[in-house]
Structure formats: structure tokens, C-alpha cells
Coordinates of C-alpha atoms in Angstrom, one line a residue:
M4 CA 0.0 0.0 0.0
E5 CA 2.0 2.9 -1.3
T6 CA -0.4 5.9 -1.8
I7 CA -3.0 7.6 0.4
P8 CA -5.9 6.8 -2.1
Q9 CA -4.9 3.1 -1.9
L10 CA -5.1 3.3 1.9
F11 CA -8.4 5.1 1.7
N12 CA -10.0 2.7 -0.7
Y13 CA -8.9 -0.4 1.3
A14 CA -10.4 1.0 4.5
V15 CA -13.7 2.0 2.9
E16 CA -14.2 -1.5 1.3
Q17 CA -13.2 -3.2 4.6
Y18 CA -15.4 -1.2 7.0
R19 CA -18.1 0.3 4.8
N20 CA -21.0 1.2 7.2
Q21 CA -18.9 1.5 10.4
P22 CA -18.7 5.0 11.9
V23 CA -15.4 6.7 11.4
L24 CA -15.6 10.5 11.6
L25 CA -17.6 12.1 14.4
E26 CA -17.9 15.7 15.7
P27 CA -20.3 17.7 17.9
T28 CA -22.9 19.9 16.2
D29 CA -25.0 22.6 17.7
G30 CA -26.4 21.6 21.0
N31 CA -25.4 18.2 22.4
S32 CA -25.9 16.1 19.3
I33 CA -23.1 14.3 17.4
S34 CA -22.6 14.1 13.6
I35 CA -21.6 10.6 12.6
L36 CA -20.2 9.6 9.2
S37 CA -19.6 6.1 8.1
Y38 CA -16.7 5.1 5.8
L39 CA -19.1 5.0 2.8
Q40 CA -20.5 8.4 3.7
V41 CA -17.0 9.8 3.9
R42 CA -16.3 8.4 0.4
E43 CA -19.5 9.9 -1.0
R44 CA -18.6 13.4 0.4
M45 CA -15.0 13.1 -0.7
Q46 CA -16.0 12.2 -4.2
Q47 CA -18.5 15.1 -4.3
F48 CA -15.8 17.6 -3.3
A49 CA -13.3 16.0 -5.7
G50 CA -15.9 16.5 -8.4
Y51 CA -15.9 20.2 -7.6
L52 CA -12.2 20.4 -7.8
Q53 CA -12.3 18.6 -11.2
S54 CA -14.9 21.2 -12.3
Q55 CA -12.3 23.9 -11.5
Q56 CA -9.7 22.0 -13.7
A57 CA -7.6 21.2 -10.7
Q58 CA -4.3 19.7 -11.9
K59 CA -2.0 17.1 -10.4
G60 CA 0.8 18.8 -8.5
E61 CA -1.1 22.1 -7.8
R62 CA -1.2 23.2 -4.2
I63 CA -4.3 23.5 -2.1
M64 CA -3.9 25.2 1.3
I65 CA -6.1 24.2 4.3
W66 CA -6.3 26.8 7.0
S67 CA -8.9 25.5 9.4
A68 CA -9.4 23.9 12.8
S69 CA -9.6 20.1 12.8
R70 CA -12.9 18.7 11.7
A71 CA -14.4 15.9 9.6
D72 CA -14.5 18.1 6.4
W73 CA -10.8 18.9 6.8
L74 CA -9.9 15.2 6.4
I75 CA -12.5 14.7 3.7
A76 CA -11.0 17.6 1.7
Y77 CA -7.5 16.1 2.2
F78 CA -8.6 12.8 0.8
A79 CA -10.2 14.5 -2.2
A80 CA -7.2 16.6 -3.0
V81 CA -4.6 13.8 -2.8
L82 CA -6.9 11.6 -4.9
L83 CA -6.5 14.2 -7.7
G84 CA -2.7 14.3 -7.2
M85 CA -2.8 17.7 -5.6
V86 CA -0.4 18.8 -2.9
V87 CA -2.0 19.8 0.4
V88 CA -0.5 22.6 2.4
P89 CA -1.9 22.3 5.9
V90 CA -1.6 25.5 8.1
D91 CA -2.5 25.9 11.7
V92 CA -5.8 27.7 12.3
N93 CA -4.1 30.2 14.6
S94 CA -1.6 31.3 12.0
K95 CA -1.4 35.1 11.4
E96 CA -2.7 36.6 8.2
D97 CA 0.7 37.9 7.0
F98 CA 2.1 34.4 7.5
I99 CA -0.7 32.9 5.4
T100 CA -0.1 35.5 2.7
R101 CA 3.6 34.6 2.5
L102 CA 2.9 30.9 2.4
I103 CA 0.4 31.4 -0.4
E104 CA 3.0 33.3 -2.4
A105 CA 5.8 30.8 -1.6
T106 CA 3.8 27.8 -2.6
D107 CA 1.9 29.4 -5.4
A108 CA -1.2 27.8 -3.9
R109 CA -4.2 27.8 -6.3
F110 CA -6.9 27.0 -3.8
L111 CA -7.5 28.1 -0.1
L112 CA -9.8 26.1 2.0
T113 CA -10.9 28.1 5.1
T114 CA -13.9 29.8 6.7
R115 CA -15.3 33.0 5.1
K116 CA -14.5 34.9 8.2
Q117 CA -10.8 34.0 8.0
F118 CA -10.6 34.5 4.2
E119 CA -11.9 38.1 4.6
T120 CA -9.0 39.0 6.8
L121 CA -6.6 38.4 3.9
P122 CA -5.6 40.9 1.2
S123 CA -6.8 40.3 -2.4
L124 CA -4.9 37.2 -3.7
P125 CA -4.8 35.4 -7.0
L126 CA -6.4 32.1 -5.8
T127 CA -9.8 30.4 -5.4
F128 CA -11.5 30.6 -2.0
I129 CA -13.4 27.4 -0.8
D130 CA -15.6 27.7 2.2
I131 CA -14.9 24.8 4.5
D132 CA -18.2 25.4 6.3
N133 CA -20.0 24.5 3.0
L134 CA -17.9 22.3 0.9
P135 CA -19.0 22.7 -2.8
Q136 CA -20.0 19.6 -4.7
A137 CA -20.1 18.5 -8.4
A138 CA -20.3 15.3 -10.4
F139 CA -17.2 13.1 -9.9
D140 CA -15.5 11.6 -12.9
P141 CA -13.3 8.6 -11.8
S142 CA -12.1 8.2 -15.4
A143 CA -10.4 11.5 -15.3
L144 CA -8.2 10.7 -12.2
P145 CA -4.4 10.9 -12.7
T146 CA -2.1 8.1 -11.9
I147 CA -0.6 8.6 -8.5
A148 CA 2.9 7.2 -7.9
K149 CA 4.3 6.5 -4.4
D150 CA 7.0 9.3 -4.7
D151 CA 4.5 11.9 -5.8
L152 CA 4.1 14.8 -3.3
A153 CA 1.1 14.6 -1.0
S154 CA 1.8 17.2 1.6
L155 CA 3.9 20.4 1.9
V156 CA 4.1 21.0 5.7
F157 CA 5.7 24.1 7.1
T158 CA 7.6 23.5 10.3
S159 CA 6.4 25.3 13.4
G160 CA 9.5 27.4 13.6
T161 CA 10.4 27.6 17.3
T162 CA 13.5 29.2 16.0
G163 CA 14.3 30.8 12.6
Q164 CA 12.3 30.8 9.4
P165 CA 9.8 28.0 8.8
K166 CA 10.7 25.6 6.0
G167 CA 8.3 23.7 3.7
V168 CA 8.8 19.9 4.3
M169 CA 8.0 17.9 1.2
L170 CA 6.3 14.6 2.0
S171 CA 5.4 12.0 -0.6
H172 CA 2.5 9.5 -0.5
Y173 CA 4.8 6.7 0.5
N174 CA 6.5 8.8 3.2
I175 CA 3.1 9.1 4.8
T176 CA 1.6 5.7 4.2
S177 CA 4.8 3.8 5.2
N178 CA 4.8 5.7 8.5
V179 CA 1.1 4.9 9.1
L180 CA 1.5 1.2 8.4
S181 CA 4.6 0.9 10.5
A182 CA 2.9 2.7 13.4
V183 CA -0.1 0.4 13.2
E184 CA 2.3 -2.6 13.6
V185 CA 3.5 -1.5 17.0
V186 CA 0.9 0.8 18.5
D187 CA -2.0 -1.1 20.0
I188 CA -4.8 0.6 18.0
R189 CA -7.7 -1.9 17.7
P190 CA -10.7 -2.0 15.4
Q191 CA -13.7 -0.3 17.1
E192 CA -11.2 2.0 19.0
R193 CA -12.7 5.5 19.7
A194 CA -10.2 8.3 19.7
L195 CA -10.6 11.9 20.7
S196 CA -8.8 14.5 18.6
I197 CA -7.7 17.9 20.0
L198 CA -4.5 18.5 18.1
P199 CA -4.5 20.3 14.8
L200 CA -4.6 18.2 11.7
S201 CA -2.1 20.6 10.3
H202 CA 0.4 18.8 12.5
M203 CA 1.7 15.5 11.0
F204 CA 1.4 13.8 14.4
E205 CA -2.4 14.2 14.5
L206 CA -2.8 13.5 10.7
T207 CA -0.8 10.3 10.8
I208 CA -2.6 8.9 13.8
D209 CA -6.0 9.8 12.2
L210 CA -5.0 8.0 9.1
A211 CA -3.9 5.0 11.2
I212 CA -7.3 5.1 12.9
F213 CA -9.0 5.2 9.5
Y214 CA -7.0 2.3 8.3
V215 CA -7.7 -0.1 11.2
G216 CA -11.5 0.5 11.3
A217 CA -11.6 2.7 14.4
S218 CA -13.3 6.1 14.7
V219 CA -12.2 9.6 15.8
T220 CA -14.2 12.4 17.4
Y221 CA -13.1 16.0 16.6
A222 CA -13.5 18.2 19.7
R223 CA -14.9 21.7 18.8
S224 CA -13.7 23.1 22.2
L225 CA -10.8 22.5 24.5
A226 CA -12.7 23.5 27.6
P227 CA -12.2 20.7 30.2
D228 CA -15.9 20.2 30.9
T229 CA -16.6 19.8 27.2
L230 CA -13.8 17.3 26.8
F231 CA -14.8 15.3 29.8
R232 CA -18.4 15.1 28.4
L233 CA -17.0 13.7 25.2
F234 CA -14.9 11.2 27.0
A235 CA -18.1 9.8 28.6
S236 CA -20.6 10.2 25.8
Q237 CA -18.4 8.8 23.1
R238 CA -16.7 6.2 25.4
I239 CA -13.3 7.4 24.3
T240 CA -10.5 4.8 24.5
L241 CA -7.4 6.7 23.3
M242 CA -6.1 10.1 22.7
V243 CA -2.9 11.6 21.1
L244 CA -1.6 14.8 22.6
V245 CA 1.5 16.8 23.4
P246 CA 3.1 16.7 26.9
Q247 CA 1.9 20.2 27.7
V248 CA -1.7 19.1 27.4
L249 CA -1.0 16.0 29.5
Q250 CA 0.4 18.3 32.1
L251 CA -2.6 20.5 32.0
F252 CA -4.9 17.5 32.6
M253 CA -2.7 16.5 35.5
N254 CA -2.7 20.1 36.9
G255 CA -6.5 20.0 36.9
I256 CA -6.5 16.7 38.9
D257 CA -4.0 18.1 41.4
R258 CA -6.1 21.3 41.8
E259 CA -9.2 19.2 42.6
V260 CA -7.2 17.2 45.2
R261 CA -6.0 20.4 46.9
R262 CA -9.5 21.8 46.9
Q263 CA -10.6 18.7 48.8
H264 CA -7.6 18.9 51.1
K265 CA -6.6 15.3 50.2
E266 CA -3.0 15.8 49.2
K267 CA -1.6 13.4 51.8
I268 CA -4.0 10.6 50.9
W269 CA -3.4 11.2 47.2
E270 CA 0.4 10.8 47.6
Q271 CA -0.1 7.7 49.6
L272 CA -2.3 6.2 46.9
H273 CA 0.5 6.9 44.3
S274 CA 3.1 5.2 46.5
V275 CA 0.9 2.1 46.9
A276 CA 0.0 2.1 43.2
A277 CA 3.6 2.1 42.1
L278 CA 4.0 -1.3 43.8
L279 CA 0.9 -2.9 42.2
P280 CA 0.5 -4.6 38.8
F281 CA -0.7 -2.2 36.2
S282 CA -4.1 -3.8 35.8
L283 CA -5.0 -3.2 39.5
R284 CA -4.0 0.5 39.7
R285 CA -7.2 1.8 38.2
Y286 CA -9.2 0.6 41.2
L287 CA -7.3 3.0 43.4
F288 CA -8.1 5.9 41.2
G289 CA -11.7 5.3 40.2
S290 CA -12.5 9.0 40.2
V291 CA -9.9 9.7 37.5
H292 CA -11.1 6.9 35.3
K293 CA -14.7 8.0 35.7
K294 CA -13.6 11.5 34.6
L295 CA -12.1 9.9 31.5
G296 CA -15.4 8.2 30.7
G297 CA -14.7 4.7 32.1
H298 CA -13.4 3.1 28.9
F299 CA -10.1 5.0 28.4
R300 CA -7.0 2.9 27.6
F301 CA -4.0 5.0 26.7
F302 CA -2.5 8.3 25.7
V303 CA 0.1 8.6 22.9
S304 CA 2.4 11.5 23.6
G305 CA 4.5 13.2 21.0
G306 CA 5.5 16.5 19.5
A307 CA 7.8 17.4 22.4
Y308 CA 9.8 15.8 25.2
L309 CA 7.7 14.0 27.8
P310 CA 9.1 14.3 31.3
P311 CA 9.3 10.8 32.7
V312 CA 7.9 11.9 36.1
L313 CA 4.7 13.1 34.4
G314 CA 4.3 9.9 32.4
S315 CA 4.9 7.8 35.5
R316 CA 2.4 9.8 37.4
W317 CA -0.3 8.9 34.9
E318 CA 0.7 5.3 34.9
N319 CA 0.5 5.1 38.7
M320 CA -3.2 5.9 38.2
G321 CA -3.6 3.0 35.7
V322 CA -3.6 5.2 32.6
R323 CA -1.0 4.0 30.1
V324 CA 1.1 6.7 28.4
H325 CA 3.2 5.8 25.3
P326 CA 5.9 8.4 24.6
G327 CA 7.2 8.6 21.1
Y328 CA 9.6 10.7 19.1
G329 CA 9.5 12.1 15.6
T330 CA 9.9 15.2 13.4
T331 CA 7.8 16.6 10.6
E332 CA 10.7 15.5 8.2
C333 CA 10.1 11.9 9.3
S334 CA 6.4 11.9 8.5
P335 CA 6.6 12.2 11.6
V336 CA 7.1 9.1 13.8
V337 CA 10.6 7.7 14.4
S338 CA 10.0 5.7 17.5
V339 CA 7.4 4.8 20.1
T340 CA 7.2 2.7 23.3
R341 CA 5.6 -0.7 23.0
K342 CA 2.9 -2.2 25.2
H343 CA 5.3 -5.0 26.3
D344 CA 8.5 -2.9 26.3
H345 CA 7.6 0.1 28.2
H346 CA 10.3 2.4 29.6
M347 CA 9.0 5.8 30.4
E348 CA 12.5 7.4 30.2
S349 CA 12.9 6.4 26.6
A350 CA 11.1 7.3 23.4
G351 CA 10.8 3.6 22.5
Q352 CA 12.4 1.6 19.7
P353 CA 12.3 2.8 16.1
L354 CA 9.3 1.8 13.9
P355 CA 9.7 -1.2 11.6
G356 CA 11.7 -0.1 8.5
V357 CA 13.0 3.0 10.3
E358 CA 16.7 3.1 11.2
V359 CA 18.4 5.3 13.8
R360 CA 22.0 5.8 14.4
I361 CA 23.9 8.2 16.7
A362 CA 26.5 10.5 15.2
P363 CA 29.9 11.1 17.0
D364 CA 28.5 14.3 18.5
N365 CA 25.4 12.4 19.7
E366 CA 23.1 13.9 17.1
I367 CA 20.2 11.5 16.2
L368 CA 20.3 10.5 12.5
V369 CA 17.3 8.7 10.8
R370 CA 17.0 6.7 7.6
G371 CA 13.9 5.1 6.1
P372 CA 11.0 5.3 3.7
N373 CA 9.4 8.0 5.9
I374 CA 12.1 10.5 5.4
T375 CA 11.3 13.8 3.5
Q376 CA 12.4 14.5 0.0
G377 CA 13.7 17.8 1.2
Y378 CA 12.6 21.4 1.7
W379 CA 10.4 23.3 -0.8
N380 CA 12.6 25.5 -3.1
N381 CA 15.4 25.4 -0.6
P382 CA 18.3 23.2 -1.8
E383 CA 20.7 24.7 0.6
A384 CA 18.6 23.7 3.6
T385 CA 18.0 20.3 2.1
A386 CA 21.7 19.6 1.7
A387 CA 22.5 20.8 5.2
A388 CA 19.8 18.5 6.7
F389 CA 21.3 15.3 5.2
E390 CA 24.4 13.2 5.7
G391 CA 24.0 10.9 2.7
E392 CA 20.7 9.1 3.1
W393 CA 20.6 9.9 6.8
Y394 CA 18.4 12.8 8.0
R395 CA 20.1 15.0 10.6
T396 CA 17.3 15.6 13.2
G397 CA 19.2 18.3 15.2
D398 CA 18.3 16.4 18.4
L399 CA 20.7 14.8 20.7
G400 CA 20.3 11.3 22.2
F401 CA 21.5 7.7 22.6
L402 CA 20.5 4.1 22.0
D403 CA 20.6 1.4 24.7
K404 CA 21.4 -2.2 24.1
Q405 CA 17.8 -3.0 23.4
N406 CA 17.8 -0.3 20.6
R407 CA 15.6 2.0 22.7
L408 CA 16.0 5.7 21.8
Y409 CA 16.6 8.3 24.5
I410 CA 16.2 12.0 23.8
K411 CA 18.5 14.5 25.5
G412 CA 17.4 17.7 23.8
R413 CA 18.0 20.0 20.9
K414 CA 21.5 20.3 19.7
K415 CA 21.2 24.1 19.4
N416 CA 19.9 24.3 23.0
L417 CA 22.8 22.5 24.6
I418 CA 24.6 24.6 27.2
V419 CA 28.4 24.2 27.1
L420 CA 30.0 25.5 30.3
S421 CA 33.4 27.1 30.4
N422 CA 34.9 23.8 31.9
G423 CA 33.6 21.9 28.9
M424 CA 30.7 20.2 30.7
N425 CA 27.5 19.8 28.8
V426 CA 24.1 20.7 30.4
Y427 CA 20.9 19.5 28.7
P428 CA 18.1 22.0 29.4
E429 CA 15.4 19.3 29.5
D430 CA 17.3 17.5 32.3
V431 CA 17.3 20.6 34.4
E432 CA 13.6 21.4 33.6
N433 CA 12.7 18.0 34.8
A434 CA 13.9 18.9 38.3
F435 CA 11.0 21.2 38.7
Q436 CA 8.3 18.5 38.1
G437 CA 5.7 18.5 40.8
N438 CA 6.3 22.1 42.0
I439 CA 2.7 23.5 42.4
D440 CA 4.0 27.1 42.4
L441 CA 5.2 26.9 38.8
K442 CA 3.2 26.7 35.6
D443 CA 6.2 26.0 33.4
V444 CA 10.0 26.6 33.3
V445 CA 12.5 27.1 30.5
I446 CA 16.3 26.6 31.1
M447 CA 18.8 28.5 29.0
G448 CA 22.5 29.3 29.0
L449 CA 23.2 33.0 30.0
E450 CA 26.6 34.4 29.4
N451 CA 28.4 35.7 32.5
E452 CA 31.3 38.2 31.7
D453 CA 33.6 36.5 34.3
R454 CA 32.5 32.9 34.3
G455 CA 31.2 32.2 30.8
P456 CA 27.8 30.5 30.2
E457 CA 25.7 29.7 33.3
V458 CA 22.5 27.8 33.8
H459 CA 19.5 30.3 34.0
A460 CA 15.9 29.5 34.8
I461 CA 12.9 31.4 33.4
L462 CA 10.0 30.7 35.6
L463 CA 6.3 31.0 34.6
M464 CA 4.2 31.5 37.8
E465 CA 0.5 31.8 38.4
Q466 CA 1.2 34.5 40.9
P467 CA 4.8 36.0 40.7
D468 CA 6.5 35.6 44.0
Q469 CA 10.2 36.1 44.6
A470 CA 10.3 34.0 47.8
K471 CA 8.6 31.0 46.1
A472 CA 10.8 31.4 43.0
R473 CA 13.9 31.2 45.1
A474 CA 12.5 28.2 47.0
A475 CA 11.8 26.5 43.7
I476 CA 15.4 27.0 42.5
Q477 CA 16.8 25.7 45.8
Q478 CA 14.6 22.6 45.7
A479 CA 15.6 21.9 42.1
N480 CA 19.3 22.4 42.8
K481 CA 19.1 19.7 45.4
R482 CA 18.1 17.3 42.7
L483 CA 20.8 18.4 40.2
A484 CA 24.4 17.5 39.7
S485 CA 27.0 20.1 40.5
H486 CA 27.5 21.1 36.9
Q487 CA 23.8 21.5 36.4
Q488 CA 23.3 24.0 39.2
I489 CA 21.0 26.9 38.4
K490 CA 22.9 30.2 39.0
G491 CA 20.1 32.7 38.3
F492 CA 16.5 33.0 37.5
T493 CA 13.9 35.3 35.9
I494 CA 10.2 35.4 36.6
W495 CA 8.5 35.6 33.2
P496 CA 6.5 38.9 33.1
E497 CA 3.6 37.6 30.9
S498 CA 0.8 35.2 31.4
D499 CA 2.4 32.5 29.2
F500 CA 5.5 31.8 27.2
P501 CA 5.3 32.3 23.4
R502 CA 4.3 28.9 21.9
T503 CA 3.9 27.1 18.7
H504 CA 0.5 25.6 17.7
T505 CA 1.6 22.3 19.5
L506 CA 2.4 24.3 22.6
K507 CA 6.2 24.1 22.4
V508 CA 7.9 27.1 23.8
K509 CA 9.4 29.4 21.2
R510 CA 12.8 29.5 22.8
Q511 CA 14.3 32.2 20.5
E512 CA 11.5 34.6 21.5
V513 CA 12.0 33.8 25.1
F514 CA 15.8 34.4 24.8
S515 CA 15.2 37.8 23.0
K516 CA 12.9 38.9 25.8
L517 CA 15.4 37.6 28.4
T518 CA 18.1 39.8 26.8
T519 CA 15.8 42.8 27.1
L520 CA 15.0 42.0 30.8
R521 CA 18.8 41.6 31.5
K522 CA 19.4 45.1 30.1
E523 CA 16.7 46.4 32.4
Q524 CA 18.3 44.5 35.3
K525 CA 15.1 42.4 36.0
I526 CA 16.9 39.1 36.4
H527 CA 18.3 37.5 39.5

């Protein structure tokens, strides 16, 4: 199975009348589409694109929140050999304009409200709230080869200028099929989607769900009460998310425990649960499982580093968490933990068909059918990203004897002290796990005129408090090695750090702000 239309056709013929795409409508009702209904709507929209003389290789941009019609439009476009340019719904208008110009997109699929924020552009607007339809002509379909482009995905750009990652049909389908081999996604599984389909992590998992005969519900709101209602009403069994969201869920549980003044009992339950077989732990935490609808099986965490303490905290409560690792350039999954080889500190073993090796400087290199063809109209960046057939991820890590991959952090974020010792920011950030006075923390190297680079903490607090900040630093330093010691801190002056659409901190923007605060002598 080498192309996305082949995957689509296989699933539709296998599961025909089973429900697959669900989403809330106005009120409390749920729209449910079967595989056959999805195919019908897909062909109607493909017919419209044919009526507009859409050509193989032309770009169609989707600028929308995740929803059933997003995926339906995607299937229609790739069936016609078009290249989908998915863009986060929260992207700014000037960014959208630049991407349209850079990709020479011919169609833009978005809401009318969003389209009207843009300047006049030479392309066709398609209202995603009312997908147009026309007669579909299967005899006019082009031949799709496995190496034909399917998606042009612009990286989130936590630092620097975003680049357009070119992903072929086989890049994507090979990743989907490999993931299905090792992730325990069963037929009749019911997933809840909260991540943007513009992110390859969500799109790949949704394609995997489609392939195995499961279903996905697209949440229209991220409000906790709304999500918990969906967990219960749709009997959700799995969810893919980023660590930041997993932390937000945990923070909500911890707040409720504190509100009931049950902190001591709660910690005792965690201590007992850690000694029990996994299958028995859920009985100690019935209230958590009830909140998750009573049928929930596991989270898959990706898109950023998962602190092991956070994952273990969930597993103590009988909720399995599968950390994974990947990049957009890898379509995106490189590795994931297995059900029967579950080490929370690692990102699991590479997927079948995907090879990982560690360079002499500890950079993670990846090779396989999932690796990008390169960057759109950027041969220099493409050349710099490869060492022969091996993609240079820019991440640091190591492999153990069982071929499990461990992530140490971004190469560009590594802090090299004047004595030559290396400090990985993620290791230091982990030392703050469990501190209820902090919402988040970022560790950076800050240059000292006399002593060279030093470890500096930027603290995000619900209520800024110098005494609590100093106490948090002291507590963290007790857990850290001598070369990891935090020498200074800054309380972040805003309500949150600047973030990407997957909630990763934009470190370059934080560093720029930190430089300004340093000039104003607002760091400690």
C-alpha cells in the first residue's frame, strides 16, 4: 500500500458502514459519518475540484481547525494528485499570505471569516463550512505514484524561518502502516482529537485510525468540561496529545485534590499504586477513570519531550502513556514505546523499517521510507539536513542495548559550560516537576562576563512571588548534579511563554525577551 488513495479505498471497502468521523454539532448532538458516507462526500468535493480544472501537483492550502471536512478535503485533494499545504488555524494573516506566495497555492480552504482577513490574492477561496459539490468523474483521475508529493508541511518554527517539508504519498503511508504494527490501535477504537490536523502527528494517527476500522471524534472546544463530556458520551478509548496538554490535565486533577484537602491521601495512593500490577492500579483511582469516561485505555504523547515523572504519574493511576519521538521531516514518527517494552524514560524503539544511528557528536540520524524528499525550493537547507541518506534531526540522544532511543534535547539548546561540561536544558527542567507554584519553566544558558555560560531558569508562575521562586530554585538544585546547578532566575512577566500551535515554547523569542530584561536589570 504505497499511496493515500490506496489506503483510503482499502479502509472503505473493509469497514463500509462502520462509523469513522464524528464531531459535535450545535447543542449536544453528534454528527456521525460512516466510511461509505465519507467516500461519498469526498467524491462530491473531488468532483468540484475537477470542475475547476484542478491539476496534479497544484497546491491547495487548508487553513482550518480540525474537523471531519478537513480530512475529507484532504482525501479528495490527494486523490487528484494535488499537494495539500496544511496550516495551523491560529496562523497570522501575514504568514498565510507569505505561504500562499511561496507555494503558489491555487486554492485556499478556510472559513469565510478568515478569508476576509486576507488581502486580495490570485487564488480560489473554498468555504470549508459549506464544501462545494459537483459530479465526480473517476475516469479523469491521474495516476498517483508513491513518490508523488502529497503534503507540503511548514515546520512550526520555534527558531528561525519555517521551512516547507515535502512529504510523498509513500513517506506518509509507510509511516502509518509501521505505526499500526506496533501501537495497540484496535478496530472499534474510539479516539478523541484535540491536536490540529495541520500537525503531522495528528494527521498520521488519524490515518492509522481510519486504516484499522476505528473512529475519531473531533472536539470543537478544548474546555475541560466539554472534553470530559465527550470522554463519557463517546466512550473514548485513546487520545494523542503533546506533553503540555497531558500536564494541563494533571494540573486539573491536582487542583481538585488540593481543593478537597486530600493531598496526603493522594500521595499515599500513588506510593501504593507504584507497587501494584498495572491492571490493578485503576481501582485505586476510580474518580480519575470516571472523569475519563470509564473506557479509556491510553495516551500517545509526541510533538515534544515527555518528562518521565509526568508519564509515570499517569501510569500510577492506571492510565497507560506511550511516549514517542519524531519530526515533521520523518512523516513524523521515528520511535514509540511498545505495550510490552515500556520504559518511560525512553522514546521507545524505532518503527519497523526505520533506522536510527547516533553521530559522534550524539546527534540523532534517521533513515527510512518515511524521510522527507527535502525542503520546498530550498536546496541549501535540504543539503544541510542530510548526511548521505541519513536525515540529521538536530536532536541529541543515545540508543541502549535494546535499541531504545533516549532523547537528551535539541543540539542548538545545549549549554556548554566554560569547563567543557554539557548541560541539557530538558534534564534541568525535569527537576521542577511537581512544583505547584510553577506553571512552566525554561532553562537557558546565559553568558556571565567573568565565568562564561551559566544555567539560568525562566519561571512561569500563576502569581509572581520572589520567595517562592527562590525556594523552587533551591529545591531543584538539590536534585541536580554540581555542573547542572542553576545560577540565576527570571520570573516571566507575561501570562504565558510564546508557543507554537503544538504548545512548544518558542525559545528564540524567550531568549530575546530575556536579553531585554537583562538590560533592564530584571533578572536575579
